[in-house]
Short mmCIF file of C-alpha atoms in Angstrom, two decimals:
data_model
loop_
_atom_site.label_atom_id
_atom_site.label_comp_id
_atom_site.label_asym_id
_atom_site.label_seq_id
_atom_site.Cartn_x
_atom_site.Cartn_y
_atom_site.Cartn_z
CA MET R 22 10.02 -9.16 -5.96
CA SER R 23 6.45 -7.85 -7.53
CA ARG R 24 5.68 -4.81 -9.01
CA ILE R 25 4.11 -1.85 -7.64
CA PRO R 26 1.88 0.21 -9.82
CA PRO R 27 1.85 3.70 -10.54
CA ILE R 28 -1.29 5.70 -9.38
CA PRO R 29 -3.10 6.76 -12.61
CA GLY R 30 -4.80 10.11 -12.72
CA GLN R 31 -3.87 13.36 -13.20
CA ILE R 32 -2.42 15.34 -10.13
CA LEU R 33 -3.94 18.28 -8.75
CA THR R 34 -1.68 21.33 -8.54
CA SER R 35 -4.01 24.22 -8.08
CA PRO R 36 -3.77 25.14 -4.28
CA GLU R 37 -7.46 25.91 -4.33
CA GLN R 38 -8.93 22.67 -5.56
CA CYS R 39 -6.81 20.63 -3.28
CA HIS R 40 -7.66 22.83 -0.19
CA SER R 41 -11.66 22.47 -1.19
CA LEU R 42 -11.21 18.55 -1.59
CA LYS R 43 -9.18 18.12 1.54
CA SER R 44 -12.01 20.03 3.43
CA LEU R 45 -14.77 18.08 2.09
CA VAL R 46 -12.98 14.88 3.24
CA GLN R 47 -12.33 16.15 6.58
CA GLU R 48 -16.13 17.48 6.43
CA LEU R 49 -16.99 14.16 5.01
CA CYS R 50 -15.12 11.92 7.68
CA GLN R 51 -15.34 14.56 11.01
CA THR R 52 -11.73 14.39 11.51
CA ARG R 53 -9.71 17.14 13.19
CA SER R 54 -7.40 17.52 10.67
CA LYS R 55 -6.92 17.54 6.65
CA SER R 56 -4.38 14.58 6.42
CA PHE R 57 -5.13 11.64 4.94
CA PRO R 58 -7.69 10.00 6.82
CA GLY R 59 -7.11 6.21 5.93
CA SER R 60 -6.50 3.73 8.62
CA GLN R 61 -3.20 2.00 9.47
CA PRO R 62 -2.74 -1.58 10.93
CA VAL R 63 -0.34 -2.78 13.97
CA SER R 64 2.06 -5.30 13.75
CA PHE R 65 1.36 -8.95 14.57
CA GLY R 66 2.84 -10.75 18.06
CA TRP R 67 2.06 -13.03 20.12
CA LYS R 68 -0.73 -11.49 22.32
CA SER R 69 -2.32 -11.07 18.70
CA LEU R 70 -3.32 -14.26 19.21
CA GLN R 71 -5.52 -13.76 22.14
CA ALA R 72 -7.50 -10.82 20.45
CA LEU R 73 -8.17 -13.31 17.42
CA GLU R 74 -9.54 -15.56 20.20
CA ARG R 75 -11.23 -13.01 22.25
CA GLU R 76 -13.37 -11.03 19.35
CA ASP R 77 -14.19 -12.14 15.72
CA TYR R 78 -11.90 -10.94 13.04
CA TRP R 79 -11.83 -11.27 9.21
CA VAL R 80 -8.59 -12.27 7.43
CA CYS R 81 -7.71 -11.21 3.80
CA GLU R 82 -4.14 -11.58 2.17
CA LYS R 83 -1.96 -8.34 2.08
CA SER R 84 -1.46 -7.30 -1.22
CA ASP R 85 1.78 -6.08 -2.30
CA GLY R 86 0.30 -2.66 -3.94
CA VAL R 87 -0.30 1.07 -3.21
CA ARG R 88 -2.77 2.13 -0.74
CA CYS R 89 -5.40 4.77 -2.02
CA LEU R 90 -8.97 6.32 -1.14
CA LEU R 91 -11.18 6.65 -3.97
CA LEU R 92 -13.53 9.93 -3.56
CA ILE R 93 -16.49 9.82 -5.79
CA LEU R 94 -18.48 13.40 -6.27
CA THR R 95 -21.16 14.81 -8.43
CA ASN R 96 -20.16 18.17 -9.39
CA GLY R 97 -22.86 20.74 -8.79
CA THR R 98 -21.67 23.24 -11.67
CA THR R 99 -21.23 20.49 -14.59
CA ASN R 100 -23.56 17.62 -13.09
CA GLU R 101 -21.05 15.39 -13.95
CA GLN R 102 -19.12 12.48 -11.78
CA GLU R 103 -15.75 13.54 -10.58
CA THR R 104 -13.30 11.02 -9.17
CA TYR R 105 -10.31 10.92 -7.27
CA PHE R 106 -7.42 8.60 -5.81
CA ILE R 107 -6.20 9.81 -2.48
CA ASP R 108 -2.65 8.77 -1.66
CA ARG R 109 -0.48 8.22 1.91
CA LYS R 110 1.03 11.71 1.09
CA ASN R 111 -2.27 13.23 0.81
CA VAL R 112 -1.72 13.85 -2.84
CA TYR R 113 -5.53 14.33 -4.68
CA ARG R 114 -5.25 12.43 -8.59
CA ARG R 115 -8.40 12.94 -10.80
CA ILE R 116 -8.88 9.91 -12.46
CA ARG R 117 -11.29 9.89 -15.74
CA GLY R 118 -13.07 6.77 -17.27
CA LEU R 119 -14.75 5.41 -14.08
CA TYR R 120 -18.59 5.97 -13.51
CA PHE R 121 -20.50 4.94 -10.25
CA PRO R 122 -24.26 4.82 -10.01
CA ASN R 123 -26.57 5.89 -7.13
CA TYR R 124 -27.24 2.75 -5.77
CA LYS R 125 -31.10 3.81 -5.32
CA ASP R 126 -31.41 4.12 -9.02
CA SER R 127 -32.47 0.67 -11.00
CA THR R 128 -31.80 2.37 -13.92
CA LEU R 129 -28.02 2.87 -12.91
CA LEU R 130 -28.27 6.73 -14.74
CA THR R 131 -27.87 9.00 -11.54
CA PRO R 132 -24.20 9.34 -10.27
CA ALA R 133 -23.20 8.59 -6.95
CA ASN R 134 -22.01 11.54 -4.97
CA LYS R 135 -19.96 12.22 -1.83
CA THR R 136 -19.13 8.73 -1.63
CA LEU R 137 -15.19 7.33 -0.05
CA ILE R 138 -13.75 3.95 -0.42
CA ASP R 139 -10.86 2.04 0.70
CA GLY R 140 -8.57 0.18 -1.22
CA GLU R 141 -5.30 -0.78 -2.61
CA LEU R 142 -3.99 -0.53 -6.21
CA VAL R 143 -1.98 -3.55 -7.47
CA ILE R 144 -0.68 -5.18 -11.34
CA ASP R 145 -2.24 -8.53 -11.79
CA HIS R 146 0.08 -10.71 -14.34
CA ASP R 147 -1.93 -13.23 -16.14
CA LYS R 148 0.72 -16.02 -16.79
CA LYS R 149 -1.14 -17.60 -19.63
CA SER R 150 -1.69 -14.31 -21.70
CA GLY R 151 1.42 -12.79 -20.39
CA LYS R 152 -0.56 -9.64 -20.01
CA ASP R 153 -0.93 -7.39 -16.90
CA LYS R 154 -3.79 -5.66 -15.24
CA LEU R 155 -3.94 -2.90 -13.30
CA ARG R 156 -6.70 -3.27 -10.58
CA TYR R 157 -7.99 -1.16 -7.31
CA LEU R 158 -8.91 -4.03 -4.71
CA VAL R 159 -11.67 -2.14 -2.62
CA PHE R 160 -12.19 -3.65 0.98
CA ASP R 161 -13.75 -1.02 2.99
CA LEU R 162 -16.36 1.99 2.90
CA LEU R 163 -16.40 5.23 4.74
CA VAL R 164 -19.09 7.05 3.42
CA LEU R 165 -21.89 6.68 1.11
CA GLU R 166 -23.58 9.16 -0.33
CA THR R 167 -22.77 11.56 2.71
CA GLU R 168 -23.64 9.07 5.35
CA ASP R 169 -20.86 8.77 7.75
CA ILE R 170 -20.88 4.72 7.83
CA TYR R 171 -17.62 4.72 9.49
CA ASN R 172 -18.81 4.07 12.71
CA MET R 173 -20.71 1.04 11.65
CA ARG R 174 -19.32 -2.74 11.94
CA LEU R 175 -17.09 -3.57 9.50
CA GLY R 176 -19.60 -6.35 8.25
CA SER R 177 -21.95 -3.85 7.60
CA ARG R 178 -19.81 -1.45 5.91
CA TYR R 179 -18.36 -4.69 3.65
CA GLY R 180 -21.85 -5.62 2.96
CA ARG R 181 -22.56 -2.02 1.75
CA LEU R 182 -19.74 -1.66 -0.06
CA ARG R 183 -20.66 -4.99 -1.92
CA SER R 184 -24.09 -4.77 -2.94
CA TRP R 185 -24.71 -1.03 -2.93
CA VAL R 186 -20.97 0.36 -4.54
CA VAL R 187 -19.37 -2.71 -6.57
CA GLU R 188 -22.28 -4.49 -8.08
CA PRO R 189 -24.09 -1.27 -9.19
CA PHE R 190 -20.76 -0.43 -10.70
CA LEU R 191 -20.56 -3.66 -12.38
CA LYS R 192 -24.11 -3.69 -13.45
CA SER R 193 -23.68 -0.25 -15.09
CA LEU R 194 -20.29 -1.48 -16.78
CA ALA R 195 -21.94 -4.49 -18.32
CA LYS R 196 -24.75 -2.32 -19.80
CA ARG R 197 -22.87 0.62 -20.66
CA GLY R 198 -19.33 -0.56 -21.76
CA ASN R 199 -16.64 1.71 -21.18
CA PRO R 200 -13.54 0.96 -23.50
CA SER R 201 -11.70 3.74 -21.72
CA GLN R 202 -11.76 2.48 -18.41
CA PRO R 203 -8.33 3.01 -16.89
CA LEU R 204 -8.58 -0.16 -14.28
CA GLU R 205 -10.83 -3.00 -12.74
CA ILE R 206 -12.31 -2.33 -9.57
CA LYS R 207 -12.77 -5.83 -7.72
CA LEU R 208 -13.96 -6.65 -4.02
CA LYS R 209 -11.41 -8.11 -2.13
CA VAL R 210 -11.82 -11.46 -0.78
CA MET R 211 -12.55 -11.68 2.97
CA ASP R 212 -12.47 -14.81 4.74
CA LEU R 213 -13.49 -15.79 8.49
CA ALA R 214 -10.21 -15.81 10.92
CA TYR R 215 -9.99 -19.40 11.54
CA ALA R 216 -9.96 -20.09 7.80
CA ILE R 217 -6.52 -19.22 7.94
CA ASP R 218 -5.01 -22.56 6.36
CA HIS R 219 -7.39 -21.74 3.24
CA VAL R 220 -6.02 -18.53 2.45
CA PHE R 221 -2.58 -19.66 2.84
CA LYS R 222 -2.84 -22.88 0.89
CA THR R 223 -5.48 -21.95 -1.54
CA HIS R 224 -6.22 -18.17 -2.03
CA ILE R 225 -2.73 -16.69 -1.99
CA PRO R 226 -0.94 -19.29 -4.49
CA ASN R 227 -4.11 -18.37 -6.96
CA LEU R 228 -3.05 -14.58 -6.80
CA GLN R 229 -1.88 -12.89 -9.76
CA HIS R 230 -0.20 -9.95 -7.57
CA GLY R 231 2.25 -10.29 -4.92
CA ASN R 232 1.43 -10.88 -1.31
CA ASP R 233 3.57 -10.15 1.86
CA GLY R 234 1.56 -11.71 4.61
CA LEU R 235 -2.00 -11.19 6.07
CA ILE R 236 -4.32 -8.70 7.23
CA PHE R 237 -6.65 -9.28 10.07
CA THR R 238 -9.82 -6.66 10.84
CA CYS R 239 -11.85 -7.07 14.09
CA VAL R 240 -15.74 -7.36 12.49
CA GLU R 241 -17.34 -5.47 15.25
CA SER R 242 -14.96 -2.21 15.15
CA GLY R 243 -16.02 1.12 13.10
CA TYR R 244 -13.17 2.66 11.05
CA VAL R 245 -10.17 4.33 12.81
CA PHE R 246 -8.73 7.22 11.26
CA GLY R 247 -4.97 6.33 11.81
CA THR R 248 -3.44 3.82 13.78
CA ASP R 249 -5.95 0.94 14.82
CA SER R 250 -4.75 -1.38 16.84
CA ARG R 251 -7.90 -4.00 16.03
CA ILE R 252 -6.17 -4.30 12.16
CA ILE R 253 -3.46 -6.57 12.67
CA LYS R 254 -0.80 -7.20 9.75
CA TRP R 255 0.81 -10.44 9.72
CA LYS R 256 4.28 -11.03 7.98
CA ASP R 257 6.56 -14.12 8.20
CA PRO R 258 8.91 -12.87 11.05
CA SER R 259 11.69 -12.92 8.54
CA GLU R 260 9.63 -10.75 6.36
CA ASN R 261 8.56 -8.10 8.67
CA SER R 262 9.54 -4.77 7.84
CA ILE R 263 10.24 -1.42 8.61
CA ASP R 264 10.63 1.61 6.39
CA PHE R 265 13.80 3.91 7.49
CA ARG R 266 15.25 6.97 5.91
CA ILE R 267 18.79 6.27 4.18
CA SER R 268 21.19 8.41 5.21
CA LEU R 269 24.92 8.25 3.56
CA ARG R 270 28.31 9.28 4.99
CA PHE R 271 31.05 9.02 2.48
CA SER R 272 34.75 8.69 3.22
CA ALA R 273 37.10 11.29 2.25
CA SER R 274 38.84 11.43 -1.04
CA ASP R 275 42.26 10.07 -1.26
CA ASP R 276 43.60 12.89 -3.14
CA ASN R 277 42.11 15.35 -0.97
CA THR R 278 40.70 15.16 2.55
CA ASN R 279 38.53 17.96 2.11
CA THR R 280 36.38 16.38 -0.53
CA CYS R 281 33.76 13.26 -0.68
CA ASP R 282 34.72 10.10 -2.80
CA PHE R 283 31.24 9.64 -4.00
CA ALA R 284 32.45 6.44 -6.07
CA LYS R 285 33.47 4.31 -3.22
CA LYS R 286 30.83 2.31 -0.98
CA PRO R 287 29.72 4.79 1.80
CA LEU R 288 28.17 4.34 5.28
CA CYS R 289 24.47 3.71 5.17
CA GLU R 290 22.82 4.66 8.17
CA LEU R 291 19.01 4.17 8.58
CA GLN R 292 17.05 6.58 10.47
CA GLN R 293 13.57 6.26 12.50
CA TRP R 294 11.34 9.21 12.27
CA GLU R 295 10.84 11.20 15.50
CA GLY R 296 7.96 13.49 14.09
CA GLY R 297 8.25 16.73 12.51
CA LYS R 298 11.49 17.00 10.59
CA LEU R 299 13.45 15.15 13.45
CA TYR R 300 15.22 12.01 12.43
CA ASN R 301 17.65 9.69 14.66
CA TRP R 302 19.99 7.22 13.84
CA PHE R 303 18.50 3.50 14.35
CA ASP R 304 21.05 1.31 12.93
CA ASN R 305 23.78 0.85 9.93
CA TRP R 306 22.67 -1.03 6.64
CA ASP R 307 25.93 -2.95 5.48
CA ILE R 308 25.12 -2.91 1.89
CA SER R 309 26.92 -4.98 -0.38
CA GLU R 310 29.46 -3.74 -3.18
CA GLU R 311 27.36 -5.12 -5.57
CA GLU R 312 24.23 -3.53 -4.63
CA TRP R 313 25.71 -0.10 -4.46
CA GLN R 314 27.23 -0.44 -7.77
CA ASN R 315 23.76 -1.54 -9.03
CA PHE R 316 22.42 1.63 -7.64
CA LEU R 317 25.27 3.59 -8.99
CA LYS R 318 24.30 2.36 -12.40
CA ASP R 319 20.75 2.94 -12.40
CA GLY R 320 21.44 6.82 -11.01
CA ILE R 321 19.59 6.16 -8.02
CA ASP R 322 20.47 8.61 -5.17
CA LEU R 323 20.26 6.51 -1.79
CA HIS R 324 20.42 10.13 0.42
CA ASN R 325 17.31 10.81 2.20
CA LYS R 326 15.35 8.05 0.40
CA ILE R 327 12.56 6.36 2.47
CA ALA R 328 13.00 2.56 1.66
CA GLU R 329 11.39 -0.78 3.32
CA PHE R 330 14.02 -3.19 5.05
CA SER R 331 13.70 -6.63 6.44
CA TRP R 332 15.65 -7.98 8.79
CA MET R 333 17.63 -11.16 8.28
CA LYS R 334 18.73 -12.68 11.61
CA ASN R 335 21.39 -15.30 10.14
CA GLU R 336 23.55 -12.34 8.52
CA GLU R 337 22.37 -9.76 11.09
CA ASN R 338 22.11 -7.08 8.49
CA TRP R 339 19.31 -5.30 6.63
CA ARG R 340 17.53 -6.59 3.43
CA PHE R 341 16.62 -3.64 0.76
CA LEU R 342 13.18 -4.50 -0.37
CA ARG R 343 11.77 -1.20 -1.96
CA PHE R 344 11.82 2.30 -2.01
CA ARG R 345 8.54 4.07 -0.55
CA ASP R 346 7.79 6.69 -2.76
CA ASP R 347 4.39 6.94 -1.43
CA LYS R 348 5.27 7.83 1.84
CA ASN R 349 6.65 11.23 2.62
CA ASP R 350 8.17 10.04 5.94
CA ALA R 351 10.17 6.81 7.32
CA ASN R 352 8.12 4.76 10.45
CA HIS R 353 7.87 6.59 13.38
CA SER R 354 10.21 5.57 16.07
CA THR R 355 7.06 4.07 18.22
CA VAL R 356 6.19 2.08 15.11
CA VAL R 357 9.76 0.96 14.59
CA GLU R 358 9.74 -0.20 18.34
CA LYS R 359 6.52 -2.28 17.86
CA VAL R 360 7.70 -3.83 14.49
CA THR R 361 11.30 -4.83 15.86
CA GLU R 362 9.18 -6.31 18.99
CA SER R 363 7.10 -8.19 16.31
CA ILE R 364 10.03 -9.51 14.85
CA GLU R 365 11.81 -10.67 17.99
CA ASP R 366 8.06 -12.12 18.84
CA GLY R 367 7.05 -13.03 15.69
CA VAL R 368 4.55 -15.80 14.77
CA GLU R 369 5.48 -18.34 12.21
CA ALA R 370 2.83 -19.72 9.50
CA HIS R 371 2.38 -23.01 11.16
CA GLN R 372 2.15 -21.49 14.52
CA LEU R 373 -0.70 -19.48 13.12
CA ILE R 374 -2.32 -22.06 11.57
CA ARG R 375 -2.44 -24.44 14.34
CA LYS R 376 -4.16 -21.93 16.29
CA SER R 377 -6.71 -21.81 14.03
CA SER R 378 -8.57 -24.44 15.51
CA ARG R 379 -8.87 -22.60 18.88
CA ILE R 380 -10.04 -19.33 17.42
CA ARG R 381 -12.79 -21.40 15.31
CA SER R 382 -14.20 -22.57 18.61
CA GLU R 383 -13.99 -19.48 20.20
CA TRP R 384 -15.80 -17.84 17.42
CA LYS R 385 -18.61 -20.73 17.29
CA SER R 386 -19.18 -20.17 21.14
CA ARG R 387 -19.93 -16.46 20.67
CA ALA R 388 -21.96 -16.85 17.75
CA GLN R 389 -24.11 -19.72 19.69
CA ARG R 390 -24.33 -17.16 22.65
CA ARG R 391 -25.41 -14.49 20.45
CA GLY R 392 -27.73 -16.66 18.51
CA ILE R 393 -26.67 -15.58 15.10
CA GLY R 394 -24.51 -16.83 12.80
CA MET R 395 -22.14 -15.05 9.95
CA PRO R 396 -22.47 -11.31 10.10
CA VAL R 397 -25.03 -9.76 7.79
CA HIS R 398 -25.52 -6.19 6.45
CA SER R 399 -29.08 -4.19 6.50
CA LYS R 400 -31.17 -5.27 3.13
CA SER R 401 -32.93 -1.63 3.14
CA PRO R 402 -30.77 0.89 2.00
CA PRO R 403 -30.60 4.01 3.89
CA GLN R 404 -31.86 7.57 2.20
CA SER R 405 -29.31 9.99 1.04
CA THR R 406 -29.13 13.31 1.56
CA ALA R 407 -26.17 14.21 -0.74
CA GLN R 408 -26.29 17.50 -2.22
CA PRO R 409 -24.37 18.15 -5.67
CA TYR R 410 -20.49 19.11 -4.85
CA LYS R 411 -19.04 22.33 -6.25
CA LEU R 412 -15.80 22.80 -6.97
CA ASN R 413 -13.57 25.90 -6.13
CA THR R 414 -11.96 26.97 -9.10
#
C-alpha cells in the first residue's frame, strides 16, 4: 500500500484569519457557502463508456495521495506572497518556501496574487536512490490573478495552468533557487481519452507513487464546485472503494455482564452518512482476529473512524484499505448507492481498452465536423485586475 503524505504547513487557528480567507475564496469562486469548493468525481459504470464516446474527455492516472487546493495571495500589508493549502476538511495551512511570479512580468519579480489551483499531494519514491520526494501534482486552475476562469473549458484552464503558473514558477526557481522549498510542483500529465492503453502500459508502470485507477474529465466543461457528473473515476471493480464510518459493538465481559470486554474482537458495523450528524448502518465488516490484534497493538481506536473499504466478491467481505483522516464524514448514502452500482456494474481494464478504438473514432469525427484538432489555450494573457490582499488579524 502506498504512503499517504502529510499536508505540509502550519494550520491556521485564528478564527478571524480562517473566516477572512474562506470569505475570500468564496468571493473568488462565487460559491454559495464557505465550504471546500473542490470538484468531486462520480464512479465509472457501463453508461460512462457512452459519455466517453459522446464527448471529448481527457484521461490521467488517479494518484493515491491527498487532495488539496493551493491559494496564492499577495499580502497588501507586508507586500509579500502568502501560499495556503486547503484540504477537504476546509482546513487552511500556511506553507512557506514557495514563490509564484506574476505571468505578465518577464523579470519574474512581481508576485502572483489571488490565484487558486487544484492538485494532489503525493510521495514519489525513487527506487534507484531510495529517497522520497513530496510533490504537488497540479491539474486544474480555478482563478488566475482574480480572473474567474472556472467557467472556461478544461483545455483553456489547463493551458493557462501550464503556461502562466507552472512555467513561470519553474523559471523563477531555476533563476533564483530556493533551498528551503518544502515540495516540488509538477504539472499532471493528461492524455486523450482514447489513449487508455498507453496510460495503462506506459505511464502508470513508471509512476513513483501509488495509483488506484483513472480519472476522465470532459474537455469542454467548466469547473464544477461539488459533485461533477463529467469527472468520472475509474477503478478496477475489485478495487472500487467506499468510505464508511466504523462503529464497534463489544460483547459483555465474562466476569461482569454490565461491562464490555474491550480485548475481544467486536462486531464492526460500517455506516453510511445521511447528512448532518446522522449515520445509518450499511453492512458489517468481518474483521479478522489478526487485523483486530494488530490495531490493538498499534493503539488504534477504530470506533467512529472514517475508513476506506473495497468489496471482496469471493470472500463476500469488506477489505480495509486506509483511514481517511482527511475527511470529516463518510460517503453519503447517495454516493454509496452509486459506488455499489459501479461495483456490480463494473468495467474491467481490458473492456475499457477494447472500447478505446471506438472512443477515438468518435473523437476524430467530432474534430472533423468542427474543423479543429487538439484543444489549444489562448496565446494572449488576460489583463489582471487583482488588488493586494490584506489579511484580517
